[in-house]
mmCIF file of C-alpha atoms in Angstrom:
data_model
loop_
_atom_site.group_PDB
_atom_site.id
_atom_site.type_symbol
_atom_site.label_atom_id
_atom_site.label_comp_id
_atom_site.label_asym_id
_atom_site.label_seq_id
_atom_site.Cartn_x
_atom_site.Cartn_y
_atom_site.Cartn_z
ATOM 1 C CA MET Q 1335 -14.869 -75.863 -19.187
ATOM 2 C CA SER Q 1336 -11.887 -76.265 -17.033
ATOM 3 C CA PRO Q 1337 -11.347 -74.050 -13.978
ATOM 4 C CA LEU Q 1338 -8.236 -72.626 -15.612
ATOM 5 C CA THR Q 1339 -10.194 -71.418 -18.662
ATOM 6 C CA VAL Q 1340 -12.817 -69.778 -16.409
ATOM 7 C CA ALA Q 1341 -10.101 -68.034 -14.364
ATOM 8 C CA VAL Q 1342 -8.353 -66.686 -17.489
ATOM 9 C CA ALA Q 1343 -11.690 -65.458 -18.894
ATOM 10 C CA ALA Q 1344 -12.511 -63.744 -15.562
ATOM 11 C CA VAL Q 1345 -9.110 -62.015 -15.414
ATOM 12 C CA GLY Q 1346 -9.540 -60.899 -19.016
ATOM 13 C CA ALA Q 1347 -13.002 -59.472 -18.278
ATOM 14 C CA LEU Q 1348 -11.721 -57.635 -15.198
ATOM 15 C CA SER Q 1349 -8.841 -56.215 -17.225
ATOM 16 C CA LEU Q 1350 -11.222 -54.882 -19.871
ATOM 17 C CA LEU Q 1351 -13.435 -53.358 -17.177
ATOM 18 C CA ASN Q 1352 -10.378 -51.725 -15.602
ATOM 19 C CA LEU Q 1353 -9.378 -50.302 -19.008
ATOM 20 C CA VAL Q 1354 -12.848 -48.785 -19.501
ATOM 21 C CA PHE Q 1355 -12.727 -47.129 -16.070
ATOM 22 C CA ALA Q 1356 -9.198 -45.810 -16.684
ATOM 23 C CA LEU Q 1357 -10.260 -44.233 -19.998
ATOM 24 C CA GLY Q 1358 -13.260 -42.643 -18.253
ATOM 25 C CA ILE Q 1359 -11.000 -41.172 -15.570
ATOM 26 C CA VAL Q 1360 -8.612 -39.735 -18.181
ATOM 27 C CA ARG Q 1361 -11.557 -38.133 -20.005
ATOM 28 C CA ARG Q 1362 -12.849 -36.535 -16.773
ATOM 29 C CA LEU Q 1363 -9.373 -35.235 -15.904
ATOM 30 C CA ARG Q 1364 -9.181 -33.528 -19.291
ATOM 31 C CA GLU Q 1365 -12.592 -31.925 -18.731
ATOM 32 C CA HIS Q 1366 -11.520 -30.682 -15.299
ATOM 33 C CA SER Q 1367 -8.271 -29.287 -16.716
ATOM 34 C CA GLU Q 1368 -10.250 -27.275 -19.275
ATOM 35 C CA GLN Q 1369 -12.599 -25.995 -16.575
ATOM 36 C CA LEU Q 1370 -9.688 -24.966 -14.363
ATOM 37 C CA ALA Q 1371 -8.052 -23.135 -17.260
ATOM 38 C CA ASN Q 1372 -11.214 -21.028 -17.612
ATOM 39 C CA VAL Q 1373 -11.356 -20.048 -13.941
ATOM 40 C CA ALA Q 1374 -9.785 -16.769 -12.785
ATOM 41 C CA ARG Q 1375 -6.070 -17.245 -12.270
ATOM 42 C CA PRO Q 1376 -5.372 -16.890 -8.549
ATOM 43 C CA VAL Q 1377 -2.174 -15.358 -7.295
ATOM 44 C CA ALA Q 1378 0.001 -17.956 -5.583
ATOM 45 C CA GLY Q 1379 -0.927 -18.635 -1.979
ATOM 46 C CA ALA Q 1380 -3.740 -16.078 -1.705
ATOM 47 C CA PRO Q 1381 -6.954 -17.485 -0.235
ATOM 48 C CA GLY Q 1382 -10.356 -15.820 -0.273
ATOM 49 C CA GLN Q 1383 -11.741 -13.081 -2.470
ATOM 50 C CA ALA Q 1384 -10.114 -11.751 -5.625
ATOM 51 C CA VAL Q 1385 -10.198 -8.140 -4.380
ATOM 52 C CA ALA Q 1386 -10.678 -6.332 -1.072
ATOM 53 C CA PRO Q 1387 -14.171 -6.919 0.365
ATOM 54 C CA VAL Q 1388 -16.873 -4.243 0.417
ATOM 55 C CA GLY Q 1389 -16.254 -1.634 3.092
ATOM 56 C CA THR Q 1390 -12.484 -2.104 3.097
ATOM 57 C CA PRO Q 1391 -10.482 1.127 2.872
ATOM 58 C CA VAL Q 1392 -8.352 1.338 -0.262
ATOM 59 C CA GLY Q 1393 -4.666 1.763 0.486
ATOM 60 C CA THR Q 1394 -2.706 4.743 -0.740
ATOM 61 C CA PHE Q 1395 -1.111 4.542 -4.172
ATOM 62 C CA HIS Q 1396 0.454 6.765 -6.800
ATOM 63 C CA THR Q 1397 0.822 5.775 -10.427
ATOM 64 C CA GLY Q 1398 0.543 7.397 -13.842
ATOM 65 C CA THR Q 1399 -1.733 7.138 -16.835
ATOM 66 C CA ALA Q 1400 -0.961 8.668 -20.253
ATOM 67 C CA GLY Q 1401 1.627 11.003 -18.767
ATOM 68 C CA ALA Q 1402 -0.581 12.211 -15.913
ATOM 69 C CA ALA Q 1403 -0.052 11.364 -12.261
ATOM 70 C CA LEU Q 1404 -2.845 9.461 -10.581
ATOM 71 C CA GLY Q 1405 -3.329 8.548 -6.943
ATOM 72 C CA HIS Q 1406 -5.959 7.206 -4.598
ATOM 73 C CA GLU Q 1407 -7.112 10.758 -3.866
ATOM 74 C CA ASP Q 1408 -7.930 11.281 -7.577
ATOM 75 C CA LEU Q 1409 -10.554 8.524 -7.770
ATOM 76 C CA ALA Q 1410 -14.094 9.888 -7.682
ATOM 77 C CA ASP Q 1411 -17.127 8.260 -6.064
ATOM 78 C CA GLY Q 1412 -18.348 5.393 -8.211
ATOM 79 C CA THR Q 1413 -15.068 4.828 -10.046
ATOM 80 C CA LEU Q 1414 -14.703 1.296 -11.383
ATOM 81 C CA VAL Q 1415 -11.167 -0.087 -11.100
ATOM 82 C CA ALA Q 1416 -10.580 -3.232 -13.192
ATOM 83 C CA PHE Q 1417 -7.545 -5.482 -13.017
ATOM 84 C CA PHE Q 1418 -6.313 -7.616 -15.920
ATOM 85 C CA SER Q 1419 -3.296 -9.809 -16.613
ATOM 86 C CA PRO Q 1420 -2.035 -10.845 -20.060
ATOM 87 C CA THR Q 1421 -1.334 -14.373 -18.770
ATOM 88 C CA CYS Q 1422 -4.967 -14.886 -17.755
ATOM 89 C CA LYS Q 1423 -7.360 -16.451 -20.293
ATOM 90 C CA PRO Q 1424 -10.524 -15.103 -18.609
ATOM 91 C CA CYS Q 1425 -8.912 -11.630 -18.737
ATOM 92 C CA ARG Q 1426 -8.395 -11.943 -22.483
ATOM 93 C CA ASP Q 1427 -11.988 -13.157 -22.842
ATOM 94 C CA LYS Q 1428 -13.477 -10.227 -20.885
ATOM 95 C CA LEU Q 1429 -11.282 -7.542 -22.437
ATOM 96 C CA PRO Q 1430 -13.244 -6.939 -25.703
ATOM 97 C CA GLY Q 1431 -16.545 -6.583 -23.848
ATOM 98 C CA PHE Q 1432 -15.000 -4.269 -21.283
ATOM 99 C CA VAL Q 1433 -13.495 -2.039 -23.983
ATOM 100 C CA ALA Q 1434 -16.738 -2.055 -25.986
ATOM 101 C CA ARG Q 1435 -18.750 -1.089 -22.901
ATOM 102 C CA PHE Q 1436 -16.766 2.102 -22.378
ATOM 103 C CA ALA Q 1437 -15.756 2.947 -25.963
ATOM 104 C CA ASP Q 1438 -19.282 4.207 -26.664
ATOM 105 C CA ARG Q 1439 -19.559 6.089 -23.359
ATOM 106 C CA PRO Q 1440 -16.903 8.813 -23.199
ATOM 107 C CA GLN Q 1441 -18.867 10.493 -20.387
ATOM 108 C CA GLU Q 1442 -17.979 7.523 -18.136
ATOM 109 C CA ARG Q 1443 -14.265 7.587 -18.999
ATOM 110 C CA ASP Q 1444 -13.324 9.587 -15.892
ATOM 111 C CA ARG Q 1445 -15.052 6.999 -13.670
ATOM 112 C CA VAL Q 1446 -13.005 4.009 -14.849
ATOM 113 C CA LEU Q 1447 -9.413 2.899 -14.339
ATOM 114 C CA ALA Q 1448 -7.963 -0.238 -15.910
ATOM 115 C CA VAL Q 1449 -4.829 -1.794 -14.425
ATOM 116 C CA VAL Q 1450 -2.825 -4.351 -16.397
ATOM 117 C CA VAL Q 1451 -0.478 -6.376 -14.213
ATOM 118 C CA GLY Q 1452 2.576 -8.035 -15.728
ATOM 119 C CA GLU Q 1453 5.746 -7.453 -17.706
ATOM 120 C CA ALA Q 1454 5.730 -4.426 -20.022
ATOM 121 C CA GLU Q 1455 6.181 -6.349 -23.263
ATOM 122 C CA ALA Q 1456 3.439 -8.872 -22.478
ATOM 123 C CA CYS Q 1457 1.038 -6.135 -21.315
ATOM 124 C CA ALA Q 1458 1.489 -3.833 -24.338
ATOM 125 C CA PRO Q 1459 -1.341 -5.182 -26.575
ATOM 126 C CA MET Q 1460 -3.841 -5.375 -23.706
ATOM 127 C CA LEU Q 1461 -2.833 -1.928 -22.470
ATOM 128 C CA ALA Q 1462 -3.210 -0.393 -25.946
ATOM 129 C CA SER Q 1463 -6.675 -1.876 -26.324
ATOM 130 C CA LEU Q 1464 -7.788 -0.585 -22.934
ATOM 131 C CA ALA Q 1465 -6.198 2.862 -23.326
ATOM 132 C CA ALA Q 1466 -8.348 3.454 -26.416
ATOM 133 C CA ALA Q 1467 -11.451 3.428 -24.197
ATOM 134 C CA VAL Q 1468 -10.453 4.168 -20.588
ATOM 135 C CA PRO Q 1469 -7.496 5.424 -18.561
ATOM 136 C CA ALA Q 1470 -5.144 2.463 -18.200
ATOM 137 C CA VAL Q 1471 -1.920 1.793 -16.322
ATOM 138 C CA ARG Q 1472 0.567 -1.045 -16.276
ATOM 139 C CA GLU Q 1473 2.290 -2.257 -13.190
ATOM 140 C CA ASP Q 1474 4.368 -5.196 -12.068
ATOM 141 C CA GLN Q 1475 2.984 -7.950 -9.883
ATOM 142 C CA ASP Q 1476 2.240 -6.502 -6.420
ATOM 143 C CA GLY Q 1477 2.354 -2.979 -7.845
ATOM 144 C CA PRO Q 1478 0.934 0.018 -5.979
ATOM 145 C CA VAL Q 1479 -2.653 -0.108 -7.282
ATOM 146 C CA SER Q 1480 -3.125 -3.867 -7.013
ATOM 147 C CA THR Q 1481 -1.589 -3.781 -3.529
ATOM 148 C CA ALA Q 1482 -3.917 -0.935 -2.482
ATOM 149 C CA PHE Q 1483 -6.909 -3.011 -3.608
ATOM 150 C CA ALA Q 1484 -5.531 -6.300 -2.205
ATOM 151 C CA VAL Q 1485 -5.902 -7.998 -5.597
ATOM 152 C CA ARG Q 1486 -5.383 -11.743 -5.370
ATOM 153 C CA ALA Q 1487 -6.833 -12.995 -8.681
ATOM 154 C CA PHE Q 1488 -7.474 -11.850 -12.229
ATOM 155 C CA PRO Q 1489 -9.678 -10.600 -13.745
ATOM 156 C CA THR Q 1490 -11.373 -8.657 -11.007
ATOM 157 C CA CYS Q 1491 -12.767 -5.216 -10.417
ATOM 158 C CA ALA Q 1492 -14.067 -3.017 -7.659
ATOM 159 C CA ARG Q 1493 -16.147 0.116 -7.448
ATOM 160 C CA VAL Q 1494 -15.007 2.723 -4.944
ATOM 161 C CA GLY Q 1495 -16.587 5.570 -3.066
ATOM 162 C CA ARG Q 1496 -15.850 7.970 -0.236
ATOM 163 C CA ALA Q 1497 -16.791 7.034 3.308
ATOM 164 C CA ALA Q 1498 -18.256 9.628 5.675
ATOM 165 C CA ASP Q 1499 -14.750 10.405 6.928
ATOM 166 C CA GLY Q 1500 -13.473 10.975 3.363
ATOM 167 C CA ARG Q 1501 -11.500 7.733 3.042
ATOM 168 C CA LEU Q 1502 -11.701 5.819 -0.216
ATOM 169 C CA VAL Q 1503 -13.436 2.463 0.350
ATOM 170 C CA VAL Q 1504 -14.559 -0.462 -1.790
ATOM 171 C CA THR Q 1505 -18.322 -0.117 -2.331
ATOM 172 C CA GLU Q 1506 -18.774 -3.091 -4.689
ATOM 173 C CA ALA Q 1507 -16.461 -6.010 -5.354
ATOM 174 C CA ASP Q 1508 -16.172 -8.053 -8.562
ATOM 175 C CA VAL Q 1509 -18.892 -6.063 -10.316
ATOM 176 C CA TRP Q 1510 -18.392 -6.273 -14.095
ATOM 177 C CA PRO Q 1511 -20.125 -3.961 -16.553
ATOM 178 C CA GLN Q 1512 -22.857 -5.887 -18.387
ATOM 179 C CA ALA Q 1513 -21.207 -5.793 -21.843
ATOM 180 C CA ALA Q 1514 -17.993 -7.269 -20.420
ATOM 181 C CA VAL Q 1515 -19.893 -10.179 -18.879
ATOM 182 C CA LEU Q 1516 -21.850 -10.937 -22.045
ATOM 183 C CA ALA Q 1517 -18.745 -10.863 -24.257
ATOM 184 C CA ALA Q 1518 -16.975 -13.370 -22.007
ATOM 185 C CA ARG Q 1519 -19.665 -16.018 -22.583
#
């Protein structure tokens, strides 16, 4: 065999090897894209936790649910406040389990508040589903409730309680009711 034939065969073999590696990289990028799509959607530029850490005082807010005014002073000890967004796939995945968890427990209804963040038209189906089981409100991005809880990603939730001085504080962060977690899997 001439040296030229060997060189052409070697270049051909290296090209095939390069093609195999390139296809493997494309496959891994697709897998990573799918995994990233299933992760909670962070709010732009917000590092750290999805909601205020445990022990953080909840800011003041006033909003309304089903025609009634609601503020930070109206939340009882142990109230679970959950935040959803219609543009968030994990939110849509957790929603049925969350609704199912509280639909069969009307006695817990006064200890739950669901907040849907986004434009009114996009939030309407999610809000209707939630309102059938728990008090639910809609607000724009950086609305009063999500600002009070320092929400930086969706879905997230926090349980609140009263500190010794009477202030409302986060007692548990990102604690999902069991049925909501199981339905998301």
